[in-house]
Every structure is written in structure tokens, then in C-alpha cells.
CSV table of C-alpha atoms in Angstrom, one decimal:
chain,number,residue,atom,x,y,z
A,1,MET,CA,0.0,0.0,0.0
A,2,GLN,CA,1.3,3.4,-1.0
A,3,ILE,CA,0.1,6.6,0.7
A,4,THR,CA,-0.1,9.3,-2.1
A,5,SER,CA,-1.3,12.3,-0.1
A,6,GLU,CA,-2.6,13.3,3.3
A,7,GLN,CA,-4.6,16.2,4.8
A,8,ARG,CA,-5.4,17.1,8.4
A,9,HIS,CA,-8.9,18.5,8.8
A,10,ASP,CA,-10.1,21.1,11.3
A,11,ASP,CA,-11.8,18.4,13.3
A,12,GLY,CA,-8.5,16.6,13.7
A,13,VAL,CA,-9.3,13.8,11.3
A,14,LEU,CA,-6.4,12.7,9.1
A,15,GLU,CA,-7.4,11.9,5.5
A,16,ARG,CA,-4.9,9.8,3.5
A,17,ALA,CA,-5.2,8.8,-0.1
A,18,PHE,CA,-3.6,5.5,-1.0
A,19,THR,CA,-3.2,3.0,-3.8
A,20,LEU,CA,-2.9,-0.7,-3.7
A,21,GLY,CA,-1.9,-1.9,-7.1
A,22,GLU,CA,-4.5,-0.4,-9.4
A,23,THR,CA,-7.0,0.2,-6.6
A,24,PRO,CA,-7.3,3.8,-5.3
A,25,GLY,CA,-8.7,4.4,-1.8
A,26,THR,CA,-9.0,6.8,1.1
A,27,LEU,CA,-8.3,6.2,4.8
A,28,TRP,CA,-9.6,8.5,7.5
A,29,THR,CA,-8.4,8.2,11.1
A,30,PRO,CA,-9.3,10.4,14.2
A,31,GLY,CA,-7.3,13.1,15.8
A,32,GLU,CA,-4.6,12.6,18.5
A,33,ASN,CA,-7.0,13.1,21.4
A,34,VAL,CA,-8.8,9.7,20.8
A,35,GLY,CA,-6.1,7.8,22.6
A,36,SER,CA,-3.4,5.3,21.9
A,37,ARG,CA,-5.5,2.1,21.6
A,38,PRO,CA,-5.6,0.5,18.2
A,39,LEU,CA,-8.6,1.5,16.1
A,40,PRO,CA,-11.5,-0.7,14.9
A,41,LEU,CA,-11.9,-0.5,11.2
A,42,VAL,CA,-15.0,0.4,9.2
A,43,LEU,CA,-15.2,-0.3,5.5
A,44,MET,CA,-17.4,2.3,4.0
A,45,SER,CA,-18.6,1.7,0.4
A,46,HIS,CA,-20.4,4.1,-1.9
A,47,ASN,CA,-23.1,3.7,-4.5
A,48,ASN,CA,-21.4,2.1,-7.4
A,49,GLY,CA,-22.2,5.0,-9.7
A,50,LEU,CA,-20.5,7.6,-7.5
A,51,PRO,CA,-16.8,8.3,-6.8
A,52,MET,CA,-15.3,7.8,-3.4
A,53,ALA,CA,-14.9,11.6,-3.2
A,54,ASP,CA,-18.7,12.1,-3.2
A,55,PRO,CA,-19.4,14.7,-0.5
A,56,ARG,CA,-22.0,12.6,1.3
A,57,LEU,CA,-19.6,9.7,1.7
A,58,THR,CA,-16.7,11.9,2.8
A,59,ALA,CA,-18.9,13.6,5.4
A,60,ARG,CA,-20.0,10.2,6.8
A,61,ALA,CA,-16.5,9.0,6.8
A,62,ARG,CA,-15.1,12.0,8.7
A,63,TYR,CA,-18.0,11.9,11.2
A,64,THR,CA,-17.4,8.2,11.9
A,65,ALA,CA,-13.6,8.6,12.1
A,66,ALA,CA,-14.0,11.4,14.7
A,67,ARG,CA,-16.0,8.8,16.8
A,68,GLY,CA,-12.8,6.7,17.1
A,69,TYR,CA,-12.6,4.6,14.0
A,70,ALA,CA,-10.3,4.0,11.1
A,71,VAL,CA,-12.6,4.4,8.0
A,72,ALA,CA,-11.7,3.3,4.5
A,73,THR,CA,-13.2,3.3,1.1
A,74,ILE,CA,-12.1,2.5,-2.4
A,75,ASP,CA,-13.1,2.8,-6.0
A,76,ALA,CA,-13.3,-0.8,-7.1
A,77,ALA,CA,-13.2,-1.9,-10.7
A,78,ASP,CA,-15.9,-0.3,-12.8
A,79,CYS,CA,-16.8,2.0,-9.9
A,80,GLY,CA,-16.5,5.6,-9.1
A,81,ASP,CA,-13.9,7.4,-11.2
A,82,ARG,CA,-12.1,4.2,-12.5
A,83,PRO,CA,-12.3,3.4,-16.2
A,84,ARG,CA,-15.3,1.4,-17.2
A,85,THR,CA,-14.9,-1.7,-19.4
A,86,ALA,CA,-16.8,-1.9,-22.7
A,87,ALA,CA,-19.0,-4.7,-21.4
A,88,HIS,CA,-19.9,-2.5,-18.3
A,89,GLU,CA,-20.8,0.5,-20.5
A,90,ARG,CA,-23.0,-1.7,-22.7
A,91,ALA,CA,-24.8,-3.2,-19.8
A,92,ARG,CA,-25.3,0.3,-18.2
A,93,ALA,CA,-26.7,1.7,-21.5
A,94,ASP,CA,-29.1,-1.2,-21.9
A,95,LEU,CA,-30.3,-0.8,-18.4
A,96,ARG,CA,-30.8,2.9,-18.8
A,97,ARG,CA,-32.8,2.4,-22.1
A,98,ALA,CA,-35.0,-0.3,-20.5
A,99,MET,CA,-35.8,1.9,-17.5
A,100,GLU,CA,-36.7,4.9,-19.7
A,101,ALA,CA,-39.0,2.6,-21.7
A,102,GLY,CA,-40.6,1.1,-18.6
A,103,GLU,CA,-39.4,-2.4,-19.6
A,104,PRO,CA,-38.5,-5.2,-17.2
A,105,VAL,CA,-34.9,-4.6,-15.9
A,106,ASP,CA,-34.2,-7.6,-13.6
A,107,GLU,CA,-32.0,-9.5,-16.0
A,108,LEU,CA,-30.2,-6.4,-17.2
A,109,PHE,CA,-29.6,-5.4,-13.6
A,110,GLU,CA,-28.1,-8.9,-13.0
A,111,SER,CA,-25.8,-8.5,-16.0
A,112,LEU,CA,-24.5,-5.1,-14.7
A,113,VAL,CA,-24.3,-5.4,-10.9
A,114,GLY,CA,-23.5,-9.2,-10.6
A,115,PRO,CA,-20.1,-8.9,-12.3
A,116,MET,CA,-19.3,-5.7,-10.5
A,117,VAL,CA,-19.8,-7.4,-7.1
A,118,GLU,CA,-17.7,-10.4,-8.2
A,119,ASN,CA,-14.9,-8.1,-9.2
A,120,ALA,CA,-15.1,-5.8,-6.3
A,121,VAL,CA,-15.0,-8.3,-3.5
A,122,PRO,CA,-11.4,-9.5,-4.1
A,123,GLU,CA,-10.2,-5.9,-4.3
A,124,TRP,CA,-11.9,-5.0,-1.0
A,125,LEU,CA,-10.4,-8.1,0.7
A,126,ALA,CA,-6.9,-7.2,-0.5
A,127,VAL,CA,-7.3,-3.7,0.8
A,128,LEU,CA,-8.7,-5.1,4.1
A,129,ASP,CA,-5.5,-7.2,4.6
A,130,ALA,CA,-3.3,-4.2,3.8
A,131,LEU,CA,-5.2,-1.9,6.2
A,132,LEU,CA,-5.1,-4.4,9.1
A,133,ALA,CA,-1.3,-4.6,8.6
A,134,LEU,CA,-0.9,-0.8,9.3
A,135,PRO,CA,0.1,0.2,12.8
A,136,GLY,CA,-2.7,1.4,15.0
A,137,ILE,CA,-5.5,-0.4,13.1
A,138,HIS,CA,-7.0,-3.8,14.2
A,139,GLY,CA,-10.2,-5.8,14.0
A,140,PRO,CA,-13.0,-6.2,14.5
A,141,VAL,CA,-14.2,-4.8,11.2
A,142,GLY,CA,-17.6,-3.3,10.3
A,143,TYR,CA,-19.2,-2.5,7.0
A,144,SER,CA,-21.2,0.6,6.3
A,145,GLY,CA,-22.5,1.6,2.9
A,146,GLY,CA,-25.0,2.3,0.2
A,147,TRP,CA,-24.0,-0.7,-1.9
A,148,ALA,CA,-25.8,-3.5,-0.1
A,149,ALA,CA,-24.9,-6.2,-2.6
A,150,LEU,CA,-21.2,-5.6,-2.1
A,151,GLY,CA,-21.6,-5.6,1.7
A,152,ILE,CA,-23.5,-8.9,1.6
A,153,GLY,CA,-20.9,-10.4,-0.7
A,154,LEU,CA,-18.0,-9.3,1.6
A,155,ALA,CA,-19.6,-10.3,4.8
A,156,ALA,CA,-20.5,-13.7,3.4
A,157,VAL,CA,-16.8,-14.6,2.8
A,158,GLU,CA,-14.9,-12.5,5.4
A,159,PRO,CA,-15.3,-13.6,9.1
A,160,ARG,CA,-13.5,-10.5,10.3
A,161,ILE,CA,-16.6,-8.4,9.4
A,162,VAL,CA,-18.7,-8.7,12.6
A,163,ALA,CA,-21.4,-6.1,11.9
A,164,ALA,CA,-22.8,-4.3,8.9
A,165,GLY,CA,-25.0,-1.4,8.1
A,166,PHE,CA,-26.8,-1.5,4.7
A,167,PHE,CA,-28.7,1.2,2.9
A,168,ALA,CA,-31.6,0.7,0.4
A,169,GLY,CA,-31.2,-2.8,-1.0
A,170,GLY,CA,-34.1,-2.8,-3.5
A,171,TYR,CA,-32.0,-4.2,-6.3
A,172,VAL,CA,-29.6,-6.9,-5.1
A,173,PRO,CA,-28.4,-9.7,-7.5
A,174,ARG,CA,-29.7,-13.2,-6.9
A,175,ALA,CA,-26.4,-14.5,-5.7
A,176,GLN,CA,-26.2,-12.0,-2.9
A,177,ARG,CA,-29.9,-12.6,-2.0
A,178,GLU,CA,-29.0,-16.2,-1.4
A,179,GLU,CA,-25.9,-15.2,0.6
A,180,ALA,CA,-28.0,-12.9,2.7
A,181,ARG,CA,-29.9,-16.0,4.1
A,182,ARG,CA,-26.6,-17.2,5.6
A,183,LEU,CA,-25.6,-13.9,7.2
A,184,THR,CA,-26.0,-14.0,11.0
A,185,ILE,CA,-24.0,-11.0,12.0
A,186,PRO,CA,-25.8,-8.0,13.6
A,187,LEU,CA,-27.3,-5.7,10.9
A,188,LEU,CA,-28.7,-2.2,10.7
A,189,PHE,CA,-30.8,-1.7,7.5
A,190,LEU,CA,-31.8,1.8,6.4
A,191,LEU,CA,-34.7,2.2,4.0
A,192,GLN,CA,-36.0,5.4,2.4
A,193,TRP,CA,-39.7,4.8,2.1
A,194,ASP,CA,-40.2,6.9,-1.1
A,195,ASP,CA,-37.0,5.8,-2.9
A,196,THR,CA,-38.2,5.2,-6.5
A,197,GLY,CA,-34.9,3.8,-7.5
A,198,ASN,CA,-35.0,1.0,-4.9
A,199,PRO,CA,-38.4,-0.9,-4.8
A,200,ARG,CA,-39.6,-0.8,-1.3
A,201,GLN,CA,-41.0,-4.3,-1.2
A,202,ARG,CA,-37.8,-5.8,-2.5
A,203,ALA,CA,-35.9,-4.1,0.2
A,204,LEU,CA,-38.3,-5.4,2.8
A,205,ASP,CA,-38.0,-8.9,1.4
A,206,LEU,CA,-34.3,-8.7,1.6
A,207,PHE,CA,-34.4,-7.6,5.2
A,208,ASP,CA,-36.7,-10.5,6.0
A,209,SER,CA,-34.3,-12.9,4.3
A,210,PHE,CA,-31.3,-12.1,6.5
A,211,GLY,CA,-30.6,-15.2,8.6
A,212,GLY,CA,-29.5,-13.5,11.9
A,213,GLU,CA,-31.7,-12.5,14.8
A,214,GLN,CA,-29.9,-9.2,15.6
A,215,LYS,CA,-31.2,-7.1,12.7
A,216,THR,CA,-32.8,-3.7,12.9
A,217,LEU,CA,-34.8,-1.8,10.2
A,218,HIS,CA,-35.0,2.0,10.2
A,219,ALA,CA,-37.4,3.4,7.6
A,220,ASN,CA,-37.8,7.1,6.9
A,221,VAL,CA,-40.1,9.0,4.5
A,222,GLY,CA,-38.3,10.6,1.6
A,223,GLY,CA,-36.3,9.8,-1.5
A,224,HIS,CA,-32.9,8.3,-2.0
A,225,THR,CA,-30.9,11.2,-0.8
A,226,GLY,CA,-33.2,12.2,2.0
A,227,THR,CA,-31.8,10.0,4.8
A,228,PRO,CA,-32.0,12.0,8.0
A,229,TRP,CA,-28.7,13.1,9.5
A,230,PHE,CA,-29.6,11.5,12.8
A,231,GLU,CA,-29.3,8.1,11.1
A,232,LEU,CA,-25.5,8.7,10.9
A,233,GLU,CA,-25.4,9.1,14.7
A,234,ASP,CA,-27.5,6.0,15.2
A,235,GLY,CA,-25.3,4.1,12.8
A,236,CYS,CA,-22.2,5.0,14.9
A,237,ARG,CA,-24.0,3.9,18.0
A,238,PHE,CA,-24.6,0.6,16.3
A,239,LEU,CA,-20.9,0.3,15.4
A,240,ASP,CA,-20.0,1.2,19.0
A,241,ARG,CA,-22.0,-1.7,20.3
A,242,HIS,CA,-20.4,-4.3,18.1
A,243,LEU,CA,-16.9,-3.0,17.3
A,244,LYS,CA,-15.9,-1.5,20.6
A,245,LYS,CA,-15.7,-3.3,23.9
A,246,GLY,CA,-18.1,-1.8,26.4
A,247,GLY,CA,-20.0,0.1,23.6
A,248,ALA,CA,-23.0,2.0,25.0
A,249,ALA,CA,-26.3,0.2,24.8
A,250,ALA,CA,-29.1,1.7,22.7
């Protein structure tokens, strides 16, 4: 892993850009006043169509880091600002045309997102290994992000991930829906009730399919980008309970 730049923000959070092979990423860690104990790690993904520098993601990452976490995100293959393959661009164009025409999109969605998850999981696992080798960072590991399919795929194969927060989840490939049935880690699932891009009933069905007993659903009125800010605080309390010893009950 190579650190390519760093910036100390006014809140004390240190933001470092890095690369691991062809994978670009960002790592946020809290200020010096947090203490000398090793930090638990949160993998924070973004919607696959957005770059990791999206203001909403960076705000969430800095807030979470200030609470005493190392927080990392990457632009995986075909995600964010990384170059798209020709196959990816064709699949995205076909999906866009079908949605505009009001045609069924399930199979087109499978052909777009399924390969993205398959390609992204190994890159995230390689970055996870590199991050846990850095001084001052340790497990347990949590996942927090708007790409539910990726989080399910990661948690299904990585035992170091002990808790996960998912957002939306209306469109999740069949492979990850099957994996969801085997997930028993604690989950926090956020749902925007009026999110036209993520069918509500599909999201509810996905939540119902998770195999564990420690799962919580928070539903709020509003569209995709209307998640209330207090959900970020609640999300950190969820992480505190499961990633920090003696985390406050809620």
C-alpha cells in the first residue's frame, strides 16, 4: 500500500489517499485526542455509480472517524472514477434504455451489478488485509455503505466483518440474496420509504431474508438522498455496540 497524499482537517481527522496496485482508496483516522489504543476499522462503500470523493460519503467517513474509527473506502473496478470496461458500459446503457422505456430490468440489472460485485469483493479483501497490517488499526471490522450487494458479498466470505449497516437494497443480485440468508452478524438496515430507484417491497423482502436475529430496520419517509442526518449518529452507536468493547447500549 502506498500513501499518495494526506490532509489534516479542522476536526483533527487525518485523511490519507492511497493506492494498492490499481486500486485507489482513502483512509480516515481520528485526531490525536482519541487515545493510543488500536482503532477498529469500518469499510465504507459508496453507491457504485458515485466516486469515493462524493461529499455525502466523505462527510459520513469523517464523522465516523471522529468517533474513534479508522474508516476506509475504495473505488473498485468499474466503480467511481475508475475506467469502465466496454461490457460494463453496454450493460449500463441497456439498463438505462429499459428503465426509460418502462421495460423489465431484472436480467439487465443482473448482468450489470452481478459482475461488479464479483470483481469488487477480491479488491476490497486485498485492501482489508493491507489496512489491518498498518500500525494502529485492528479488528473487529464493520461494513457501512450504500452498496448493499457488495456488503453482503463481503460479509459472506470475510469472518473479520462482525457487523454491517446497509442502505436501500431494493436491487440486489440473486447470488447476494442467497448469501443474505446465511448472514447471522448484527445488521442495521436503512430504508427510504419513497426511494423510487429501490423498490420498497424488494428491500423489505431482503431484510426479512437475512438469517440472523440481531437485525434492525430503520425506515424514513423521503427519496434516495433524503436520509435524516440522525441516522448517521444512530449508525455510529450501532458500530460502537459491536466493534468497541463496552459500547453503549441503545
